[in-house]
Amino acid sequence: MKACFIDANPTLAAVAERLHQPGDLPLTINRQPDITPDQVPGVLGDAEIMIVDHTHFPVDIARQCKALKHVVFLGTGPRSYMDPEALAEIGIQVHIIKGYGDTAVAECAFALMWTAAKGFARMDRGMRAGNWLRSDGVQLTGKTLGLVGYGGIAAEMARLARGAGMKVIAWNRTPRSADGVDFVSLEEVLAQSHVVSLHLLLTDETRGMISRERIAGMRDGAILINTARGALVDEEAMIEALQSGKLLHAGLDVYVTEPMPAGHPLTKLDNVTLSAHSAFRTPEASDNLIQAALNHARRESGIGTQQ
C-alpha cells in the first residue's frame, strides 16, 4: 500500500519527513496546502491511504479516487470537510486522531480567555495606532468557567483554570465526573458562567447548539471562548450580542467560514480577539499528530506501529 499526504504545509511536511521511517509504506508528501478538491485525484494517484489536514473532500471527488480505501484526517472534526458516512458507503473509511493536541488547544483557550478578560488585543491595536486606550479588565480569580463538552481538551482547560483560582462547572452530552468540576445542565452552565468555553465535536446534533436563544440565556457580560468549531454557534446572533454588550468579549480560533473572508463583521468589532484556527499548532502537538497519522497508515498496510 501507498500513502499520500495531500495538503502538507511546510511545518507538517518537515515533521512527516522526519518521522517517516525506513521500512514504512511509501509516503508522498504534497507540499501544496492550498490544494483544491478537484486537484486531489491527480495528486493522490493510486495511493490507497490519504492523509489530509484541511482540504474539502466531497463524495463526487472521492469517487474519482479509484484506489483509495482510507482517509486519515488530521484531527477530530472531519465533518467540516467531508461526509464520513457517505464515504463509507463507497468503501472509504475515515480515521480521526484524538488527543494529540489537548494541552495545546486548552492553552490557546486559556490564553484567549485571559486576553478577552483584560482587553489586551484592543489596547494593543490602539497603541500601535498611537492611542493610549486604558481600560478596565475582568479579574478572573474566583469567577466561574463553564465548559460546554468535557473531553480531553476541556479536562486540560479545567486543570489550568482551577490552578488560576476559578470555579469550574461543565455540561457533557453523556454523564461524566471529574475532581473539582461540578456537572450541571447546559442551561445552568450558560446562566452561571462568567466565561463559557466550547469543547464539542461538530455533528448534526451540535451544529448551531449555541443558538440565539441560548446566547440570550447566558449571564450578561459573559465572555465566550471557541476553539472547537465555528458552526457550533449562531454567528449572527453572537455578533449581535457582542454589539449590544450582552457578551463582553469573544475569543475565537474557529469560524463558520475558514479562512475568514476579508471584511467579515467580526473583524470590525473591538470586543473580539481572533486567531487563525491555530490552537493546535505547537511542535509537540504536530509530532503527536503526524506520528498518529503514520501509525494509522502502518496499521492499515500491515506494517505495525512505531512509537
PDB file of C-alpha atoms in Angstrom:
ATOM      1  CA  MET A   1       0.000   0.000   0.000  1.00  0.00           C
ATOM      2  CA  LYS A   2       0.984   3.624  -0.534  1.00  0.00           C
ATOM      3  CA  ALA A   3       0.048   6.791   1.304  1.00  0.00           C
ATOM      4  CA  CYS A   4      -0.159  10.411   0.202  1.00  0.00           C
ATOM      5  CA  PHE A   5      -0.248  13.479   2.451  1.00  0.00           C
ATOM      6  CA  ILE A   6      -2.154  15.715   0.064  1.00  0.00           C
ATOM      7  CA  ASP A   7      -2.041  19.191   1.667  1.00  0.00           C
ATOM      8  CA  ALA A   8       1.089  19.473   3.805  1.00  0.00           C
ATOM      9  CA  ASN A   9       2.110  22.916   4.999  1.00  0.00           C
ATOM     10  CA  PRO A  10       5.858  23.457   5.496  1.00  0.00           C
ATOM     11  CA  THR A  11       5.741  22.618   9.206  1.00  0.00           C
ATOM     12  CA  LEU A  12       3.813  19.358   8.883  1.00  0.00           C
ATOM     13  CA  ALA A  13       5.764  18.341   5.786  1.00  0.00           C
ATOM     14  CA  ALA A  14       9.009  18.593   7.743  1.00  0.00           C
ATOM     15  CA  VAL A  15       7.558  16.595  10.630  1.00  0.00           C
ATOM     16  CA  ALA A  16       6.277  13.878   8.288  1.00  0.00           C
ATOM     17  CA  GLU A  17       9.669  13.613   6.606  1.00  0.00           C
ATOM     18  CA  ARG A  18      11.406  13.302   9.968  1.00  0.00           C
ATOM     19  CA  LEU A  19       9.023  10.695  11.404  1.00  0.00           C
ATOM     20  CA  HIS A  20       8.688   8.553   8.275  1.00  0.00           C
ATOM     21  CA  GLN A  21      10.912   5.549   8.977  1.00  0.00           C
ATOM     22  CA  PRO A  22      12.895   3.178   6.757  1.00  0.00           C
ATOM     23  CA  GLY A  23      10.695   0.176   6.109  1.00  0.00           C
ATOM     24  CA  ASP A  24       7.474   2.224   6.279  1.00  0.00           C
ATOM     25  CA  LEU A  25       4.983   2.138   3.443  1.00  0.00           C
ATOM     26  CA  PRO A  26       5.829   4.610   0.652  1.00  0.00           C
ATOM     27  CA  LEU A  27       4.653   8.139   1.520  1.00  0.00           C
ATOM     28  CA  THR A  28       4.259  11.008  -0.942  1.00  0.00           C
ATOM     29  CA  ILE A  29       4.172  14.446   0.661  1.00  0.00           C
ATOM     30  CA  ASN A  30       2.401  17.043  -1.474  1.00  0.00           C
ATOM     31  CA  ARG A  31       3.628  20.430  -0.276  1.00  0.00           C
ATOM     32  CA  GLN A  32       0.559  22.261  -1.500  1.00  0.00           C
ATOM     33  CA  PRO A  33      -1.531  23.447   1.472  1.00  0.00           C
ATOM     34  CA  ASP A  34      -3.868  25.365  -0.844  1.00  0.00           C
ATOM     35  CA  ILE A  35      -4.771  22.343  -2.990  1.00  0.00           C
ATOM     36  CA  THR A  36      -8.341  22.448  -4.320  1.00  0.00           C
ATOM     37  CA  PRO A  37     -10.685  19.440  -4.157  1.00  0.00           C
ATOM     38  CA  ASP A  38     -10.637  18.931  -7.931  1.00  0.00           C
ATOM     39  CA  GLN A  39      -6.842  18.539  -7.790  1.00  0.00           C
ATOM     40  CA  VAL A  40      -6.946  15.746  -5.192  1.00  0.00           C
ATOM     41  CA  PRO A  41      -7.445  12.738  -7.529  1.00  0.00           C
ATOM     42  CA  GLY A  42      -4.452  13.702  -9.649  1.00  0.00           C
ATOM     43  CA  VAL A  43      -2.227  14.225  -6.632  1.00  0.00           C
ATOM     44  CA  LEU A  44      -3.415  11.072  -4.894  1.00  0.00           C
ATOM     45  CA  GLY A  45      -2.838   8.834  -7.908  1.00  0.00           C
ATOM     46  CA  ASP A  46      -3.025   5.156  -6.982  1.00  0.00           C
ATOM     47  CA  ALA A  47      -2.418   5.642  -3.248  1.00  0.00           C
ATOM     48  CA  GLU A  48      -4.762   3.637  -1.014  1.00  0.00           C
ATOM     49  CA  ILE A  49      -4.310   5.916   2.006  1.00  0.00           C
ATOM     50  CA  MET A  50      -4.859   9.677   2.011  1.00  0.00           C
ATOM     51  CA  ILE A  51      -3.613  11.851   4.872  1.00  0.00           C
ATOM     52  CA  VAL A  52      -5.460  15.180   4.848  1.00  0.00           C
ATOM     53  CA  ASP A  53      -5.193  18.254   7.036  1.00  0.00           C
ATOM     54  CA  HIS A  54      -7.812  20.751   5.897  1.00  0.00           C
ATOM     55  CA  THR A  55      -8.896  20.120   2.307  1.00  0.00           C
ATOM     56  CA  HIS A  56     -12.555  19.567   1.481  1.00  0.00           C
ATOM     57  CA  PHE A  57     -13.197  16.093   0.090  1.00  0.00           C
ATOM     58  CA  PRO A  58     -16.718  15.780  -1.334  1.00  0.00           C
ATOM     59  CA  VAL A  59     -18.076  12.403  -2.369  1.00  0.00           C
ATOM     60  CA  ASP A  60     -18.082  13.215  -6.092  1.00  0.00           C
ATOM     61  CA  ILE A  61     -14.327  13.834  -5.861  1.00  0.00           C
ATOM     62  CA  ALA A  62     -13.812  10.703  -3.769  1.00  0.00           C
ATOM     63  CA  ARG A  63     -15.458   8.590  -6.489  1.00  0.00           C
ATOM     64  CA  GLN A  64     -12.643   9.617  -8.828  1.00  0.00           C
ATOM     65  CA  CYS A  65     -10.002   8.230  -6.438  1.00  0.00           C
ATOM     66  CA  LYS A  66     -10.281   4.615  -7.585  1.00  0.00           C
ATOM     67  CA  ALA A  67      -7.614   3.089  -5.312  1.00  0.00           C
ATOM     68  CA  LEU A  68      -8.485   4.989  -2.156  1.00  0.00           C
ATOM     69  CA  LYS A  69      -9.558   2.896   0.856  1.00  0.00           C
ATOM     70  CA  HIS A  70      -8.604   5.010   3.885  1.00  0.00           C
ATOM     71  CA  VAL A  71      -8.679   8.708   4.755  1.00  0.00           C
ATOM     72  CA  VAL A  72      -6.640   9.741   7.802  1.00  0.00           C
ATOM     73  CA  PHE A  73      -7.975  13.136   8.895  1.00  0.00           C
ATOM     74  CA  LEU A  74      -5.510  15.168  10.946  1.00  0.00           C
ATOM     75  CA  GLY A  75      -7.834  15.980  13.802  1.00  0.00           C
ATOM     76  CA  THR A  76     -11.190  15.124  15.327  1.00  0.00           C
ATOM     77  CA  GLY A  77     -13.622  17.138  13.197  1.00  0.00           C
ATOM     78  CA  PRO A  78     -13.740  15.713   9.666  1.00  0.00           C
ATOM     79  CA  ARG A  79     -17.382  16.701   9.169  1.00  0.00           C
ATOM     80  CA  SER A  80     -16.279  20.253   8.446  1.00  0.00           C
ATOM     81  CA  TYR A  81     -14.508  18.910   5.354  1.00  0.00           C
ATOM     82  CA  MET A  82     -16.178  15.646   4.314  1.00  0.00           C
ATOM     83  CA  ASP A  83     -19.096  13.286   4.959  1.00  0.00           C
ATOM     84  CA  PRO A  84     -17.660  10.177   6.685  1.00  0.00           C
ATOM     85  CA  GLU A  85     -20.869   8.160   6.326  1.00  0.00           C
ATOM     86  CA  ALA A  86     -21.193   8.890   2.614  1.00  0.00           C
ATOM     87  CA  LEU A  87     -17.539   7.982   2.106  1.00  0.00           C
ATOM     88  CA  ALA A  88     -18.060   4.713   3.994  1.00  0.00           C
ATOM     89  CA  GLU A  89     -20.876   3.826   1.602  1.00  0.00           C
ATOM     90  CA  ILE A  90     -18.417   3.893  -1.315  1.00  0.00           C
ATOM     91  CA  GLY A  91     -15.801   1.875   0.573  1.00  0.00           C
ATOM     92  CA  ILE A  92     -13.616   4.615   2.046  1.00  0.00           C
ATOM     93  CA  GLN A  93     -13.045   4.545   5.806  1.00  0.00           C
ATOM     94  CA  VAL A  94     -12.336   7.811   7.615  1.00  0.00           C
ATOM     95  CA  HIS A  95      -9.972   7.718  10.592  1.00  0.00           C
ATOM     96  CA  ILE A  96      -9.616  10.561  13.098  1.00  0.00           C
ATOM     97  CA  ILE A  97      -6.877  11.419  15.572  1.00  0.00           C
ATOM     98  CA  LYS A  98      -7.807  12.201  19.148  1.00  0.00           C
ATOM     99  CA  GLY A  99      -5.818  13.651  21.992  1.00  0.00           C
ATOM    100  CA  TYR A 100      -2.789  14.796  20.016  1.00  0.00           C
ATOM    101  CA  GLY A 101      -3.198  18.474  20.914  1.00  0.00           C
ATOM    102  CA  ASP A 102      -5.323  18.518  24.072  1.00  0.00           C
ATOM    103  CA  THR A 103      -2.825  20.592  26.016  1.00  0.00           C
ATOM    104  CA  ALA A 104      -2.028  22.902  23.096  1.00  0.00           C
ATOM    105  CA  VAL A 105      -5.697  23.686  22.405  1.00  0.00           C
ATOM    106  CA  ALA A 106      -6.504  24.143  26.097  1.00  0.00           C
ATOM    107  CA  GLU A 107      -3.600  26.557  26.458  1.00  0.00           C
ATOM    108  CA  CYS A 108      -4.940  28.543  23.493  1.00  0.00           C
ATOM    109  CA  ALA A 109      -8.440  28.665  25.010  1.00  0.00           C
ATOM    110  CA  PHE A 110      -6.915  29.713  28.323  1.00  0.00           C
ATOM    111  CA  ALA A 111      -4.884  32.455  26.627  1.00  0.00           C
ATOM    112  CA  LEU A 112      -7.916  33.721  24.707  1.00  0.00           C
ATOM    113  CA  MET A 113      -9.869  33.822  27.979  1.00  0.00           C
ATOM    114  CA  TRP A 114      -7.248  35.978  29.694  1.00  0.00           C
ATOM    115  CA  THR A 115      -6.794  38.219  26.664  1.00  0.00           C
ATOM    116  CA  ALA A 116     -10.547  38.725  26.474  1.00  0.00           C
ATOM    117  CA  ALA A 117     -10.814  39.465  30.196  1.00  0.00           C
ATOM    118  CA  LYS A 118      -8.026  42.040  30.164  1.00  0.00           C
ATOM    119  CA  GLY A 119      -8.711  43.666  26.777  1.00  0.00           C
ATOM    120  CA  PHE A 120      -5.130  43.180  25.612  1.00  0.00           C
ATOM    121  CA  ALA A 121      -5.968  42.884  21.905  1.00  0.00           C
ATOM    122  CA  ARG A 122      -7.928  46.137  21.832  1.00  0.00           C
ATOM    123  CA  MET A 123      -5.237  48.026  23.740  1.00  0.00           C
ATOM    124  CA  ASP A 124      -2.501  46.579  21.529  1.00  0.00           C
ATOM    125  CA  ARG A 125      -4.310  47.645  18.364  1.00  0.00           C
ATOM    126  CA  GLY A 126      -4.927  51.104  19.798  1.00  0.00           C
ATOM    127  CA  MET A 127      -1.375  51.678  20.950  1.00  0.00           C
ATOM    128  CA  ARG A 128       0.029  50.631  17.576  1.00  0.00           C
ATOM    129  CA  ALA A 129      -2.200  53.341  16.086  1.00  0.00           C
ATOM    130  CA  GLY A 130      -0.864  55.933  18.557  1.00  0.00           C
ATOM    131  CA  ASN A 131      -3.770  55.805  21.019  1.00  0.00           C
ATOM    132  CA  TRP A 132      -3.487  55.305  24.777  1.00  0.00           C
ATOM    133  CA  LEU A 133      -6.515  53.067  25.377  1.00  0.00           C
ATOM    134  CA  ARG A 134      -6.555  52.284  29.066  1.00  0.00           C
ATOM    135  CA  SER A 135      -9.473  50.057  30.009  1.00  0.00           C
ATOM    136  CA  ASP A 136     -10.782  48.105  32.963  1.00  0.00           C
ATOM    137  CA  GLY A 137     -10.319  44.369  32.888  1.00  0.00           C
ATOM    138  CA  VAL A 138     -12.106  41.426  34.474  1.00  0.00           C
ATOM    139  CA  GLN A 139     -10.453  39.709  37.451  1.00  0.00           C
ATOM    140  CA  LEU A 140     -10.875  36.003  36.716  1.00  0.00           C
ATOM    141  CA  THR A 141      -9.769  34.615  40.078  1.00  0.00           C
ATOM    142  CA  GLY A 142     -12.929  33.487  41.853  1.00  0.00           C
ATOM    143  CA  LYS A 143     -15.036  33.661  38.703  1.00  0.00           C
ATOM    144  CA  THR A 144     -16.895  30.705  37.143  1.00  0.00           C
ATOM    145  CA  LEU A 145     -15.710  28.974  33.984  1.00  0.00           C
ATOM    146  CA  GLY A 146     -18.327  26.907  32.192  1.00  0.00           C
ATOM    147  CA  LEU A 147     -17.193  24.139  29.863  1.00  0.00           C
ATOM    148  CA  VAL A 148     -19.611  23.000  27.162  1.00  0.00           C
ATOM    149  CA  GLY A 149     -18.428  19.487  26.370  1.00  0.00           C
ATOM    150  CA  TYR A 150     -15.947  17.632  28.543  1.00  0.00           C
ATOM    151  CA  GLY A 151     -13.316  15.624  26.706  1.00  0.00           C
ATOM    152  CA  GLY A 152      -9.543  15.744  26.865  1.00  0.00           C
ATOM    153  CA  ILE A 153      -9.214  19.417  25.908  1.00  0.00           C
ATOM    154  CA  ALA A 154     -11.843  20.534  28.404  1.00  0.00           C
ATOM    155  CA  ALA A 155     -10.167  18.481  31.131  1.00  0.00           C
ATOM    156  CA  GLU A 156      -6.900  20.319  30.431  1.00  0.00           C
ATOM    157  CA  MET A 157      -8.761  23.646  30.429  1.00  0.00           C
ATOM    158  CA  ALA A 158     -10.297  22.747  33.788  1.00  0.00           C
ATOM    159  CA  ARG A 159      -6.842  21.953  35.199  1.00  0.00           C
ATOM    160  CA  LEU A 160      -5.475  25.321  34.100  1.00  0.00           C
ATOM    161  CA  ALA A 161      -8.488  27.278  35.304  1.00  0.00           C
ATOM    162  CA  ARG A 162      -8.590  25.597  38.704  1.00  0.00           C
ATOM    163  CA  GLY A 163      -4.906  26.408  39.101  1.00  0.00           C
ATOM    164  CA  ALA A 164      -5.775  30.049  38.464  1.00  0.00           C
ATOM    165  CA  GLY A 165      -8.394  30.034  41.210  1.00  0.00           C
ATOM    166  CA  MET A 166     -11.521  29.737  39.076  1.00  0.00           C
ATOM    167  CA  LYS A 167     -14.605  27.663  39.841  1.00  0.00           C
ATOM    168  CA  VAL A 168     -15.268  25.173  37.050  1.00  0.00           C
ATOM    169  CA  ILE A 169     -18.659  23.824  36.013  1.00  0.00           C
ATOM    170  CA  ALA A 170     -19.399  21.724  32.954  1.00  0.00           C
ATOM    171  CA  TRP A 171     -22.011  20.059  30.807  1.00  0.00           C
ATOM    172  CA  ASN A 172     -21.431  16.975  28.673  1.00  0.00           C
ATOM    173  CA  ARG A 173     -23.771  15.064  26.379  1.00  0.00           C
ATOM    174  CA  THR A 174     -23.056  11.847  28.297  1.00  0.00           C
ATOM    175  CA  PRO A 175     -22.599  11.607  32.087  1.00  0.00           C
ATOM    176  CA  ARG A 176     -19.109  12.476  33.303  1.00  0.00           C
ATOM    177  CA  SER A 177     -17.390  13.131  36.598  1.00  0.00           C
ATOM    178  CA  ALA A 178     -14.095  14.837  37.423  1.00  0.00           C
ATOM    179  CA  ASP A 179     -12.433  16.078  40.574  1.00  0.00           C
ATOM    180  CA  GLY A 180     -13.095  19.742  41.185  1.00  0.00           C
ATOM    181  CA  VAL A 181     -15.674  20.069  38.401  1.00  0.00           C
ATOM    182  CA  ASP A 182     -19.417  20.356  39.011  1.00  0.00           C
ATOM    183  CA  PHE A 183     -21.529  18.887  36.216  1.00  0.00           C
ATOM    184  CA  VAL A 184     -24.823  20.690  35.655  1.00  0.00           C
ATOM    185  CA  SER A 185     -27.320  21.219  32.824  1.00  0.00           C
ATOM    186  CA  LEU A 186     -26.347  23.164  29.728  1.00  0.00           C
ATOM    187  CA  GLU A 187     -28.758  25.923  30.685  1.00  0.00           C
ATOM    188  CA  GLU A 188     -27.113  26.236  34.109  1.00  0.00           C
ATOM    189  CA  VAL A 189     -23.637  26.382  32.572  1.00  0.00           C
ATOM    190  CA  LEU A 190     -24.720  29.235  30.302  1.00  0.00           C
ATOM    191  CA  ALA A 191     -26.582  31.129  33.002  1.00  0.00           C
ATOM    192  CA  GLN A 192     -23.970  30.834  35.749  1.00  0.00           C
ATOM    193  CA  SER A 193     -20.647  31.194  33.928  1.00  0.00           C
ATOM    194  CA  HIS A 194     -18.624  34.366  33.652  1.00  0.00           C
ATOM    195  CA  VAL A 195     -16.690  32.593  30.883  1.00  0.00           C
ATOM    196  CA  VAL A 196     -18.152  29.917  28.597  1.00  0.00           C
ATOM    197  CA  SER A 197     -15.658  27.795  26.648  1.00  0.00           C
ATOM    198  CA  LEU A 198     -16.808  25.402  23.908  1.00  0.00           C
ATOM    199  CA  HIS A 199     -15.286  21.921  23.587  1.00  0.00           C
ATOM    200  CA  LEU A 200     -17.619  19.915  21.342  1.00  0.00           C
ATOM    201  CA  LEU A 201     -17.232  17.985  18.127  1.00  0.00           C
ATOM    202  CA  LEU A 202     -19.311  19.338  15.263  1.00  0.00           C
ATOM    203  CA  THR A 203     -22.117  16.912  14.432  1.00  0.00           C
ATOM    204  CA  ASP A 204     -25.650  17.238  13.136  1.00  0.00           C
ATOM    205  CA  GLU A 205     -26.773  17.387  16.772  1.00  0.00           C
ATOM    206  CA  THR A 206     -24.282  20.067  17.896  1.00  0.00           C
ATOM    207  CA  ARG A 207     -24.404  22.332  14.828  1.00  0.00           C
ATOM    208  CA  GLY A 208     -25.842  25.672  15.954  1.00  0.00           C
ATOM    209  CA  MET A 209     -26.143  24.445  19.544  1.00  0.00           C
ATOM    210  CA  ILE A 210     -25.213  27.868  20.920  1.00  0.00           C
ATOM    211  CA  SER A 211     -28.291  29.408  19.371  1.00  0.00           C
ATOM    212  CA  ARG A 212     -29.785  32.872  19.660  1.00  0.00           C
ATOM    213  CA  GLU A 213     -31.996  31.620  22.490  1.00  0.00           C
ATOM    214  CA  ARG A 214     -29.084  30.060  24.370  1.00  0.00           C
ATOM    215  CA  ILE A 215     -26.976  33.188  23.980  1.00  0.00           C
ATOM    216  CA  ALA A 216     -29.900  35.134  25.462  1.00  0.00           C
ATOM    217  CA  GLY A 217     -29.763  32.724  28.417  1.00  0.00           C
ATOM    218  CA  MET A 218     -26.123  33.495  29.160  1.00  0.00           C
ATOM    219  CA  ARG A 219     -25.026  35.736  32.010  1.00  0.00           C
ATOM    220  CA  ASP A 220     -24.972  39.399  30.965  1.00  0.00           C
ATOM    221  CA  GLY A 221     -21.398  40.468  30.235  1.00  0.00           C
ATOM    222  CA  ALA A 222     -20.089  36.924  29.820  1.00  0.00           C
ATOM    223  CA  ILE A 223     -17.035  36.011  27.760  1.00  0.00           C
ATOM    224  CA  LEU A 224     -17.387  33.358  25.042  1.00  0.00           C
ATOM    225  CA  ILE A 225     -14.376  31.265  24.001  1.00  0.00           C
ATOM    226  CA  ASN A 226     -14.488  28.948  20.980  1.00  0.00           C
ATOM    227  CA  THR A 227     -11.538  26.782  19.960  1.00  0.00           C
ATOM    228  CA  ALA A 228     -13.763  23.902  18.781  1.00  0.00           C
ATOM    229  CA  ARG A 229     -15.759  24.624  15.593  1.00  0.00           C
ATOM    230  CA  GLY A 230     -17.307  27.871  14.397  1.00  0.00           C
ATOM    231  CA  ALA A 231     -20.579  26.264  13.331  1.00  0.00           C
ATOM    232  CA  LEU A 232     -21.385  25.311  16.927  1.00  0.00           C
ATOM    233  CA  VAL A 233     -22.507  28.919  17.344  1.00  0.00           C
ATOM    234  CA  ASP A 234     -25.149  31.032  15.612  1.00  0.00           C
ATOM    235  CA  GLU A 235     -22.565  33.505  14.337  1.00  0.00           C
ATOM    236  CA  GLU A 236     -25.057  36.262  13.516  1.00  0.00           C
ATOM    237  CA  ALA A 237     -26.598  36.047  16.978  1.00  0.00           C
ATOM    238  CA  MET A 238     -23.146  36.104  18.598  1.00  0.00           C
ATOM    239  CA  ILE A 239     -22.195  39.236  16.649  1.00  0.00           C
ATOM    240  CA  GLU A 240     -25.413  40.962  17.708  1.00  0.00           C
ATOM    241  CA  ALA A 241     -24.745  40.004  21.345  1.00  0.00           C
ATOM    242  CA  LEU A 242     -21.238  41.460  21.114  1.00  0.00           C
ATOM    243  CA  GLN A 243     -22.561  44.648  19.566  1.00  0.00           C
ATOM    244  CA  SER A 244     -25.224  45.074  22.253  1.00  0.00           C
ATOM    245  CA  GLY A 245     -22.928  44.286  25.175  1.00  0.00           C
ATOM    246  CA  LYS A 246     -24.808  41.120  26.104  1.00  0.00           C
ATOM    247  CA  LEU A 247     -21.447  39.426  25.571  1.00  0.00           C
ATOM    248  CA  LEU A 248     -18.470  41.336  26.923  1.00  0.00           C
ATOM    249  CA  HIS A 249     -15.981  39.705  24.580  1.00  0.00           C
ATOM    250  CA  ALA A 250     -15.408  36.674  22.371  1.00  0.00           C
ATOM    251  CA  GLY A 251     -12.101  34.884  21.955  1.00  0.00           C
ATOM    252  CA  LEU A 252     -12.294  32.872  18.737  1.00  0.00           C
ATOM    253  CA  ASP A 253      -9.951  30.466  16.966  1.00  0.00           C
ATOM    254  CA  VAL A 254     -12.603  28.949  14.674  1.00  0.00           C
ATOM    255  CA  TYR A 255     -15.233  30.328  12.308  1.00  0.00           C
ATOM    256  CA  VAL A 256     -18.155  29.230  10.180  1.00  0.00           C
ATOM    257  CA  THR A 257     -16.173  30.070   7.030  1.00  0.00           C
ATOM    258  CA  GLU A 258     -12.426  29.463   7.011  1.00  0.00           C
ATOM    259  CA  PRO A 259     -10.262  31.227   6.059  1.00  0.00           C
ATOM    260  CA  MET A 260     -12.256  34.185   7.314  1.00  0.00           C
ATOM    261  CA  PRO A 261     -13.358  36.379   4.376  1.00  0.00           C
ATOM    262  CA  ALA A 262     -11.926  39.883   4.154  1.00  0.00           C
ATOM    263  CA  GLY A 263     -14.201  42.443   5.746  1.00  0.00           C
ATOM    264  CA  HIS A 264     -16.015  39.910   7.908  1.00  0.00           C
ATOM    265  CA  PRO A 265     -18.183  41.623  10.570  1.00  0.00           C
ATOM    266  CA  LEU A 266     -16.113  40.059  13.373  1.00  0.00           C
ATOM    267  CA  THR A 267     -13.036  41.956  12.185  1.00  0.00           C
ATOM    268  CA  LYS A 268     -14.852  45.251  12.784  1.00  0.00           C
ATOM    269  CA  LEU A 269     -15.635  44.638  16.466  1.00  0.00           C
ATOM    270  CA  ASP A 270     -13.308  45.863  19.211  1.00  0.00           C
ATOM    271  CA  ASN A 271     -14.522  43.295  21.717  1.00  0.00           C
ATOM    272  CA  VAL A 272     -13.343  40.248  19.784  1.00  0.00           C
ATOM    273  CA  THR A 273      -9.945  38.551  19.834  1.00  0.00           C
ATOM    274  CA  LEU A 274      -9.278  36.496  16.715  1.00  0.00           C
ATOM    275  CA  SER A 275      -6.753  33.771  15.956  1.00  0.00           C
ATOM    276  CA  ALA A 276      -6.469  31.788  12.738  1.00  0.00           C
ATOM    277  CA  HIS A 277      -7.517  28.237  13.714  1.00  0.00           C
ATOM    278  CA  SER A 278      -4.069  27.711  15.194  1.00  0.00           C
ATOM    279  CA  ALA A 279      -4.796  26.423  18.692  1.00  0.00           C
ATOM    280  CA  PHE A 280      -3.256  23.039  17.939  1.00  0.00           C
ATOM    281  CA  ARG A 281      -0.137  24.407  16.260  1.00  0.00           C
ATOM    282  CA  THR A 282       2.765  23.602  18.582  1.00  0.00           C
ATOM    283  CA  PRO A 283       5.805  21.424  17.848  1.00  0.00           C
ATOM    284  CA  GLU A 284       4.680  18.909  20.450  1.00  0.00           C
ATOM    285  CA  ALA A 285       1.170  18.614  19.043  1.00  0.00           C
ATOM    286  CA  SER A 286       2.468  18.409  15.461  1.00  0.00           C
ATOM    287  CA  ASP A 287       4.737  15.499  16.380  1.00  0.00           C
ATOM    288  CA  ASN A 288       1.878  13.710  18.142  1.00  0.00           C
ATOM    289  CA  LEU A 289      -0.436  14.330  15.193  1.00  0.00           C
ATOM    290  CA  ILE A 290       1.833  13.092  12.420  1.00  0.00           C
ATOM    291  CA  GLN A 291       3.067  10.121  14.434  1.00  0.00           C
ATOM    292  CA  ALA A 292      -0.540   9.066  14.993  1.00  0.00           C
ATOM    293  CA  ALA A 293      -1.349   9.525  11.285  1.00  0.00           C
ATOM    294  CA  LEU A 294       1.636   7.414  10.262  1.00  0.00           C
ATOM    295  CA  ASN A 295       0.628   4.764  12.788  1.00  0.00           C
ATOM    296  CA  HIS A 296      -2.836   4.616  11.210  1.00  0.00           C
ATOM    297  CA  ALA A 297      -1.201   4.138   7.813  1.00  0.00           C
ATOM    298  CA  ARG A 298       1.145   1.485   9.185  1.00  0.00           C
ATOM    299  CA  ARG A 299      -1.704  -0.485  10.709  1.00  0.00           C
ATOM    300  CA  GLU A 300      -3.763  -0.419   7.531  1.00  0.00           C
ATOM    301  CA  SER A 301      -0.764  -1.535   5.471  1.00  0.00           C
ATOM    302  CA  GLY A 302       0.082  -4.335   7.902  1.00  0.00           C
ATOM    303  CA  ILE A 303       3.445  -2.885   8.908  1.00  0.00           C
ATOM    304  CA  GLY A 304       2.536  -2.241  12.542  1.00  0.00           C
ATOM    305  CA  THR A 305       3.304   0.908  14.520  1.00  0.00           C
ATOM    306  CA  GLN A 306       6.438   2.685  15.600  1.00  0.00           C
ATOM    307  CA  GLN A 307       6.481   4.974  18.603  1.00  0.00           C
TER     308      GLN A 307
END
